[in-house]
CSV table of C-alpha atoms in Angstrom, one decimal:
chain,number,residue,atom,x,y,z
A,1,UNK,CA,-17.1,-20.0,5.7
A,2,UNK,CA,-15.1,-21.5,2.7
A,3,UNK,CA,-14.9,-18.8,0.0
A,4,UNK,CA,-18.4,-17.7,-1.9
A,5,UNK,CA,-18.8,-18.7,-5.6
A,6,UNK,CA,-21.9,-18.5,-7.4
A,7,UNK,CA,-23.1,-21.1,-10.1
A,8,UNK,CA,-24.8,-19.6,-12.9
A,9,UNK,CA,-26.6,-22.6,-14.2
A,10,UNK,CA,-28.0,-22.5,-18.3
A,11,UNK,CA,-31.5,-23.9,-17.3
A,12,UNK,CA,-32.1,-25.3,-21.0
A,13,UNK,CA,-28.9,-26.7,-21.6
A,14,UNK,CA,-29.0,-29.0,-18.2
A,15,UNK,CA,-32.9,-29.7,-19.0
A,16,UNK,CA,-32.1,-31.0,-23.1
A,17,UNK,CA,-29.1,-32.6,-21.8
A,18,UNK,CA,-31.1,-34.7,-19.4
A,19,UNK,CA,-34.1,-35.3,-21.3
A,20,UNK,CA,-31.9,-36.9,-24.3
A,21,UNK,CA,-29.1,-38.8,-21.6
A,22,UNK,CA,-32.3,-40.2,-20.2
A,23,UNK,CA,-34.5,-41.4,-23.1
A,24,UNK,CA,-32.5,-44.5,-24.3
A,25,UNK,CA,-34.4,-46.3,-27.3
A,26,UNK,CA,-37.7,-44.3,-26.8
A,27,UNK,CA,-38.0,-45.1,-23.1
A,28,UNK,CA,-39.8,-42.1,-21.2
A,29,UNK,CA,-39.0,-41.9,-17.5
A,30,UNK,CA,-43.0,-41.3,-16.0
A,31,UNK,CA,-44.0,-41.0,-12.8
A,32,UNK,CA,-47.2,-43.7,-11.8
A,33,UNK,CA,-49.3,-41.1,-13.0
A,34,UNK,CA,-48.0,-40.9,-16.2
A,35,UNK,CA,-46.3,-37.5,-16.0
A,36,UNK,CA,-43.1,-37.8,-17.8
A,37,UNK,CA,-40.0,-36.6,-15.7
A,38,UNK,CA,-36.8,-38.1,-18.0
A,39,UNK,CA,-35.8,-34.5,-18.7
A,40,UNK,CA,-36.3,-33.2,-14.9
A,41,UNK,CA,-34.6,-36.1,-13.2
A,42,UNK,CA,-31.5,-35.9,-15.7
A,43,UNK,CA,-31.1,-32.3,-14.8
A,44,UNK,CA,-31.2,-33.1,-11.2
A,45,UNK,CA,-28.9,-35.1,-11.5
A,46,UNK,CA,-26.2,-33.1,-13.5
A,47,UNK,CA,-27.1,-29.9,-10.9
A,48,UNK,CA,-26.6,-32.2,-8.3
A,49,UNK,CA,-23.0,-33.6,-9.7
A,50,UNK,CA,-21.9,-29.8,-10.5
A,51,UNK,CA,-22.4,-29.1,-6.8
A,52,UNK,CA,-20.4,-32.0,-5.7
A,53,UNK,CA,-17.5,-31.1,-7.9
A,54,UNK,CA,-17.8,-27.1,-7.3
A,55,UNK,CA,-18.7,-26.8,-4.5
A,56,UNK,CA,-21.1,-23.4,-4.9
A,57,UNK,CA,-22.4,-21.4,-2.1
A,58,UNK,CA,-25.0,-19.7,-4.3
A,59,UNK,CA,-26.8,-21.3,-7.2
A,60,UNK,CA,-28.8,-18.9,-9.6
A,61,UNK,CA,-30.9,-20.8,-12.6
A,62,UNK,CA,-31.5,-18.8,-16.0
A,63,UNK,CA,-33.9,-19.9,-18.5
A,64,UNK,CA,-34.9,-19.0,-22.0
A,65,UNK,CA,-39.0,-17.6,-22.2
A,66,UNK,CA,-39.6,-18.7,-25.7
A,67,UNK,CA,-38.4,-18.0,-29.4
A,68,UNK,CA,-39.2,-14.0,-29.7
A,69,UNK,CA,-36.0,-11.9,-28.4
A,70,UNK,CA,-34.2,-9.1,-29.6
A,71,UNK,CA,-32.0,-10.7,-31.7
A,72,UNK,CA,-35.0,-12.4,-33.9
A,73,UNK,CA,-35.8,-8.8,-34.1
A,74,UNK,CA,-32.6,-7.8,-36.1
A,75,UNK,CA,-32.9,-11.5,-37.7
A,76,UNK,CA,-36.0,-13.5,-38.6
A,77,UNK,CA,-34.2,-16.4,-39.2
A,78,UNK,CA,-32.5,-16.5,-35.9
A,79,UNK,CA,-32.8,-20.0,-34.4
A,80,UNK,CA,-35.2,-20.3,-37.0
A,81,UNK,CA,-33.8,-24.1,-37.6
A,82,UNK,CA,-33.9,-25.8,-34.4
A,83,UNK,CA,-37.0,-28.3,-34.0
A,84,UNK,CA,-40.2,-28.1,-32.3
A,85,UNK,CA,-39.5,-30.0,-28.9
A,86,UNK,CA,-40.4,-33.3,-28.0
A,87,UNK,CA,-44.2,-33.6,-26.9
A,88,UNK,CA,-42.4,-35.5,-23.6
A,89,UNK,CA,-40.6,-32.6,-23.1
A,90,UNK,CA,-42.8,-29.7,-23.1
A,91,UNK,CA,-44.8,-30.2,-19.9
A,92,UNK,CA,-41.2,-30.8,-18.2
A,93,UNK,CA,-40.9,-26.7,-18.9
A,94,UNK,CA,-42.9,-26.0,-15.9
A,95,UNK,CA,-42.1,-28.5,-13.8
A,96,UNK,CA,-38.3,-28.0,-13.6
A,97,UNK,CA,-38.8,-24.6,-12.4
A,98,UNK,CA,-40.6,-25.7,-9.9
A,99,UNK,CA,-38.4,-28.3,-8.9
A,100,UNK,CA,-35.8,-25.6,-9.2
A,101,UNK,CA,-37.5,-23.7,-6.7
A,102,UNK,CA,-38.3,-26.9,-4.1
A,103,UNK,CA,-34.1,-27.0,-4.1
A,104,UNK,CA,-34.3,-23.2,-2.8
A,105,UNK,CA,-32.5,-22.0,-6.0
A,106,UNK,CA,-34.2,-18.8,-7.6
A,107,UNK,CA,-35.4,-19.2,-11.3
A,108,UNK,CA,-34.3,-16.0,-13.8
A,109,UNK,CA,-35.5,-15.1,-17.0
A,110,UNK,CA,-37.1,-12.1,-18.8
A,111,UNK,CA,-39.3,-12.0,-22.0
A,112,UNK,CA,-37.3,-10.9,-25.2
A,113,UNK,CA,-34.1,-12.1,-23.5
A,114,UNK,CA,-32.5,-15.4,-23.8
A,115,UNK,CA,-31.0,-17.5,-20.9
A,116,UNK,CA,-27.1,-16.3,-21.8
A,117,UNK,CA,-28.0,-12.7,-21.4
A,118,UNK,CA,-29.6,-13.3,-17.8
A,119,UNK,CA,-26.1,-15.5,-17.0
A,120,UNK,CA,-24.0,-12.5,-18.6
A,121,UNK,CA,-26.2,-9.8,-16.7
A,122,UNK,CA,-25.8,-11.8,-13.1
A,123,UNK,CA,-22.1,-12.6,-13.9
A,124,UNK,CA,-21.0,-9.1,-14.2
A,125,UNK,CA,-23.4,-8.0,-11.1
A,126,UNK,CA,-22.2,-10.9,-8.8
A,127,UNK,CA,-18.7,-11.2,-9.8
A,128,UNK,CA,-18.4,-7.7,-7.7
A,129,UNK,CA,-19.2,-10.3,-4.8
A,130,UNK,CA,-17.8,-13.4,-5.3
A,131,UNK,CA,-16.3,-15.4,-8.5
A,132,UNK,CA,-18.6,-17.3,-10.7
A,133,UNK,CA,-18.9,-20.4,-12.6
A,134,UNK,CA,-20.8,-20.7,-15.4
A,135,UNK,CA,-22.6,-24.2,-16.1
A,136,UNK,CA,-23.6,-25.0,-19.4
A,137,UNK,CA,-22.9,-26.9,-22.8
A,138,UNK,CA,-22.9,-23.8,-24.9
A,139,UNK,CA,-19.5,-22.7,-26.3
A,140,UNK,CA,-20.6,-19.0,-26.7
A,141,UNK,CA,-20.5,-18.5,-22.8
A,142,UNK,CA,-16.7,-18.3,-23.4
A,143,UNK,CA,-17.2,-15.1,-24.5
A,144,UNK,CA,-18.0,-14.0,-20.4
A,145,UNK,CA,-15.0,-15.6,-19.1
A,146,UNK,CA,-12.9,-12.8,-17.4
A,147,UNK,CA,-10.9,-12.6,-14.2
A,148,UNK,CA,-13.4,-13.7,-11.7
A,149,UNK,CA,-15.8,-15.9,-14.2
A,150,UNK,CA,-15.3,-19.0,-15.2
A,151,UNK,CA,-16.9,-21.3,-18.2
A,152,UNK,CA,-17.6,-24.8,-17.3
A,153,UNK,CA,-19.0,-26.8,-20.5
A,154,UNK,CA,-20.5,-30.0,-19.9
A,155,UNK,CA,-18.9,-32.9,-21.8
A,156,UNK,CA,-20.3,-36.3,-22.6
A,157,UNK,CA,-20.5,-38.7,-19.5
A,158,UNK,CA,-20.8,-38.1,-15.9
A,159,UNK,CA,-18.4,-35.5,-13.7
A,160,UNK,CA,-17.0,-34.9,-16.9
A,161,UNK,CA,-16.2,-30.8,-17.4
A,162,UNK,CA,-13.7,-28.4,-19.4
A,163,UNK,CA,-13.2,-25.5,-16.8
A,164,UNK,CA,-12.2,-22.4,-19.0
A,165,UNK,CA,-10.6,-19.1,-17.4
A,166,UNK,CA,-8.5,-16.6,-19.2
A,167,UNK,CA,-5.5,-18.7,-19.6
A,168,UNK,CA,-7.2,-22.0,-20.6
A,169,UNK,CA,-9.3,-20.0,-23.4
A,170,UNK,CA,-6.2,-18.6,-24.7
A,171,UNK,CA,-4.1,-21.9,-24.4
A,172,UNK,CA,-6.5,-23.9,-26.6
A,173,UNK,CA,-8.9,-21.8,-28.4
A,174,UNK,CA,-5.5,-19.2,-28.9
A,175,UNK,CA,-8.5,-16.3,-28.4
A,176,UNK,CA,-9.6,-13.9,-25.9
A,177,UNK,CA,-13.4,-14.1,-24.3
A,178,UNK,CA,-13.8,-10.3,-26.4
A,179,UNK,CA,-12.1,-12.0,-29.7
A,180,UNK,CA,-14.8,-15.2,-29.1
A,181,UNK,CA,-17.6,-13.0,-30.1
A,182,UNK,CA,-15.7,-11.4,-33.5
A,183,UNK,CA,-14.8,-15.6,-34.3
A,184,UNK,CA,-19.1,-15.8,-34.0
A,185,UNK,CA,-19.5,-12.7,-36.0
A,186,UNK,CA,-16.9,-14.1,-39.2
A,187,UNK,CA,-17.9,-17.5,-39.0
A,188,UNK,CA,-21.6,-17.5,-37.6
A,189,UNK,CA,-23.2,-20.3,-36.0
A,190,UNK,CA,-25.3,-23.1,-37.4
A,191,UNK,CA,-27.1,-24.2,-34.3
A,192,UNK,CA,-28.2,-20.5,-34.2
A,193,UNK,CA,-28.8,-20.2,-37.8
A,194,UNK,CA,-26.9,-17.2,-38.9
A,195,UNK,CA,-24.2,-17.7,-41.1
A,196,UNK,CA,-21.3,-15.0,-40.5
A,197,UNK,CA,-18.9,-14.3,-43.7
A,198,UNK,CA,-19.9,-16.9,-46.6
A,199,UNK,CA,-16.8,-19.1,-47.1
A,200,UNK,CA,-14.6,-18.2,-43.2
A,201,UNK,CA,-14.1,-21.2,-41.8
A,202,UNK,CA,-13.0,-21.2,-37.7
A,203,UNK,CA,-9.1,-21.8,-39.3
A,204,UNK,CA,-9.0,-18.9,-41.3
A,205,UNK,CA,-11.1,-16.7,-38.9
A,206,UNK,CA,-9.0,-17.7,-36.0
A,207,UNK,CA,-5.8,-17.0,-37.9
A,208,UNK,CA,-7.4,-13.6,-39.0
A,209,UNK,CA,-8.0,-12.5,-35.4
A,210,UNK,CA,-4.3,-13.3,-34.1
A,211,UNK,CA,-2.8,-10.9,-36.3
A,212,UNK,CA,-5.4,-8.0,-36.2
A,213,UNK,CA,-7.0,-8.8,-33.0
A,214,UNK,CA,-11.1,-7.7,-33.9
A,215,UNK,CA,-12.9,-7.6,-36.6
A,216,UNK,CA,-12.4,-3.8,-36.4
A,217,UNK,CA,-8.7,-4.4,-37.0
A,218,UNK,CA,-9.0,-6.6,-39.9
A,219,UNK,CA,-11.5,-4.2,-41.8
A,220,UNK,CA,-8.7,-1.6,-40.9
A,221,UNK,CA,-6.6,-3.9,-43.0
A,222,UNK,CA,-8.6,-5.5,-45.7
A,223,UNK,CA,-5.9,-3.7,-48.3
A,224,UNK,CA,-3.5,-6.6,-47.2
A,225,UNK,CA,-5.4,-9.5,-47.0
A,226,UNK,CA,-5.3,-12.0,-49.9
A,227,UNK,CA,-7.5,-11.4,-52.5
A,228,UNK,CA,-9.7,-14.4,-51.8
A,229,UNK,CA,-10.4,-13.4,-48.3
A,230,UNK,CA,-10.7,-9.5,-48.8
A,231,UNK,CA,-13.8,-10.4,-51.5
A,232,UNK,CA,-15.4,-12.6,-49.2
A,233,UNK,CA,-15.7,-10.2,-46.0
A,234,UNK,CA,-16.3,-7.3,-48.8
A,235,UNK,CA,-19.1,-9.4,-50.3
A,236,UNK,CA,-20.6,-10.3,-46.7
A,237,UNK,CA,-19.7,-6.6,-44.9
A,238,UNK,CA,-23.4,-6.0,-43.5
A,239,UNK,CA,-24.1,-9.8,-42.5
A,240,UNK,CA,-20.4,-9.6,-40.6
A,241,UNK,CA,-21.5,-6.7,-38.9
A,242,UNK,CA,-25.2,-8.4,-37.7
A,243,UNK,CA,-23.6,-11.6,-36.8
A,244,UNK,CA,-21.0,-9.7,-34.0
A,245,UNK,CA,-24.6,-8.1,-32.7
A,246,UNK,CA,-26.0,-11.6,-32.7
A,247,UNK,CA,-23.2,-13.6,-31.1
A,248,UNK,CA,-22.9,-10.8,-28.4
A,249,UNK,CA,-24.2,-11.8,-24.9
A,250,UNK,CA,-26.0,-8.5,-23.6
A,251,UNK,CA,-24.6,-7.6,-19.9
A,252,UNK,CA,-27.5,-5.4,-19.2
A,253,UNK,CA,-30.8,-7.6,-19.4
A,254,UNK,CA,-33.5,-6.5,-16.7
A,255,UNK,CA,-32.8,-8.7,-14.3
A,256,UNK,CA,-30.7,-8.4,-11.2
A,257,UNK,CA,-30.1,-11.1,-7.9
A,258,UNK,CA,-28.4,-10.0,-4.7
A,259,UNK,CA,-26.0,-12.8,-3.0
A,260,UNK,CA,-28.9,-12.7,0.0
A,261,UNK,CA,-31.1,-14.2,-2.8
A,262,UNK,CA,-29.3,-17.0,-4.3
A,263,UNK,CA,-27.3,-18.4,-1.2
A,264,UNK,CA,-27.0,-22.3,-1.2
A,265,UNK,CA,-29.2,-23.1,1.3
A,266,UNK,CA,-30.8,-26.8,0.6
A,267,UNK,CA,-33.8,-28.0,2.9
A,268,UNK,CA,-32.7,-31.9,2.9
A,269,UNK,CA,-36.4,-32.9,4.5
A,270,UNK,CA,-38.3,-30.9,1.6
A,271,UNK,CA,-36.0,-31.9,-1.4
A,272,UNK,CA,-36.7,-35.7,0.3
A,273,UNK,CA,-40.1,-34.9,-0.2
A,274,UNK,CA,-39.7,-33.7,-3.3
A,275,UNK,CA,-38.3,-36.4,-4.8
A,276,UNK,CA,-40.5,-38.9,-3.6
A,277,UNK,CA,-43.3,-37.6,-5.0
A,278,UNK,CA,-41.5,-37.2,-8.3
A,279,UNK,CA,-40.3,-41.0,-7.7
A,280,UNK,CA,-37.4,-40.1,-8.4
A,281,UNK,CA,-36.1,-42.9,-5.4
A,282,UNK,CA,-33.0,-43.4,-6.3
A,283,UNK,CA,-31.7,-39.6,-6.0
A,284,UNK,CA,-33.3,-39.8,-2.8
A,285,UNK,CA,-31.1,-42.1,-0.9
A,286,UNK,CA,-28.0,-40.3,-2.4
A,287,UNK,CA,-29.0,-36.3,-2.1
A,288,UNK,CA,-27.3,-35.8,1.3
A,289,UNK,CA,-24.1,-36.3,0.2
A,290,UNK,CA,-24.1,-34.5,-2.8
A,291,UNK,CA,-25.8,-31.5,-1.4
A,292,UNK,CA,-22.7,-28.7,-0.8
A,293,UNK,CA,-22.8,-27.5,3.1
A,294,UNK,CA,-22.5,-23.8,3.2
């Protein structure tokens, strides 16, 4: 057998991803029955490419439950500005899970958890086993990368990936995976709506965290920073100190998957099945060469 990998994939990032590659000038992929599928077929289609290129043995898929989790606990206004989503896209919730599960992948989530802490959870229990890629678009997976875990952000266009480990993180985002969550913590994050120290921009922040490594280490040595800088973080001190809780992916969600569970173990005749019902006829006629063999 050719050496076992896992795939971690980010459930919502593949799903949005597909439903907005795949809904050109308002045009909504339906099935004869008017179901729309735009969102599901996209994401079958980026799995199915990942597995080409990657070549996983296991597959795991993590998904976020909904907008309550522990960090909207510490911070109302966590991901308090993202948009309700599109009425096409909310029955798709359900029915990529079970299309996930027709591909013999097992679905993980739990409530008050987001996706990322199920992928940090399983990446730390199966990298005991096996190395593990991480699929998604989101930049603050970096933060997991280590010496058996891999990042893999989706870029725009097909079979098009940035494949981060240890040295690539360090070669172009001049970081660490630990420093990646004190850059969150002085910057923030607009797409997750908390805003880090007022006035730190990535430059600055980055340049801060070369010289005194943490956020620890530069509040160890606020006496010589320039005056400018020192005011802001001094200003901001309790906001810094939420946003490095926020931007932390937690390693010890609920939720566990034993390599038994999540081995790559596609049933070509059901998927086929599958996908014609779906109508989803052009995937069909390609599937067996992009499914991996174990």
């Amino acid at each position: 057998m050719t050496d076992q990998k896992v795939l971690l994939v980010d459930g919502m990032a593949l799903l949005f991803r597909g439903y907005f590659a795949n809904s050109y000038g308002g045009y909504i992929r339906k099935t004869k029955a008017g179901l729309p599928t735009n969102a599901v077929f996209g994401f079958v289609k980026y799995l199915l490419d990942a597995c080409k290129t990657f070549n996983p043995t296991h597959i795991v898929c993590c998904w976020d439950l909904g907008s309550k989790t522990f960090r909207t606990d510490k911070f109302e206004g966590y991901k308090g500005n993202r948009p309700d989503a599109p009425a096409e896209l909310i029955p798709q919730f359900d029915l990529v899970k079970e299309v996930v599960t027709g591909l013999n992948i097992p679905n993980i989530s739990f409530p008050g958890y987001e996706a990322d802490d199920c992928i940090g959870t399983l990446s730390k229990q199966l990298s005991a086993h096996m190395d593990v890629l991480v699929l998604t678009g989101d930049h603050d997976m970096l933060q997991l990368v280590d010496e058996r875990v891999k990042v893999i952000i989706m870029k725009k266009g097909p079979s098009n990936y940035a494949v981060y480990d240890s040295e690539k993180l360090l070669e172009e985002k001049q970081l660490t995976a630990k420093q990646f969550i004190d850059l969150k913590g002085l910057i923030g994050d607009t797409s997750d709506n908390y805003p880090g120290v007022k006035g730190i921009g990535e430059k600055t922040a980055t340049k801060l965290l070369i010289e005194y490594l943490s956020i620890d280490g530069i509040l160890e040595n606020l006496h010589q920073l320039p005056k400018s800088v020192k005011t802001k973080i001094e200003a901001d001190l309790e906001m810094l100190h939420l946003c490095r809780e926020l931007a932390t992916i937690s390693c010890d969600a609920p939720v566990t998957c034993l390599p038994d569970e999540c081995l790559w173990q596609p049933d070509q005749q059901k998927i086929f099945a599958l996908f014609e019902e779906l109508e989803f006829n052009s995937l069909v006629k390609d599937v067996s060469r992009f499914i991996a063999v174990s």
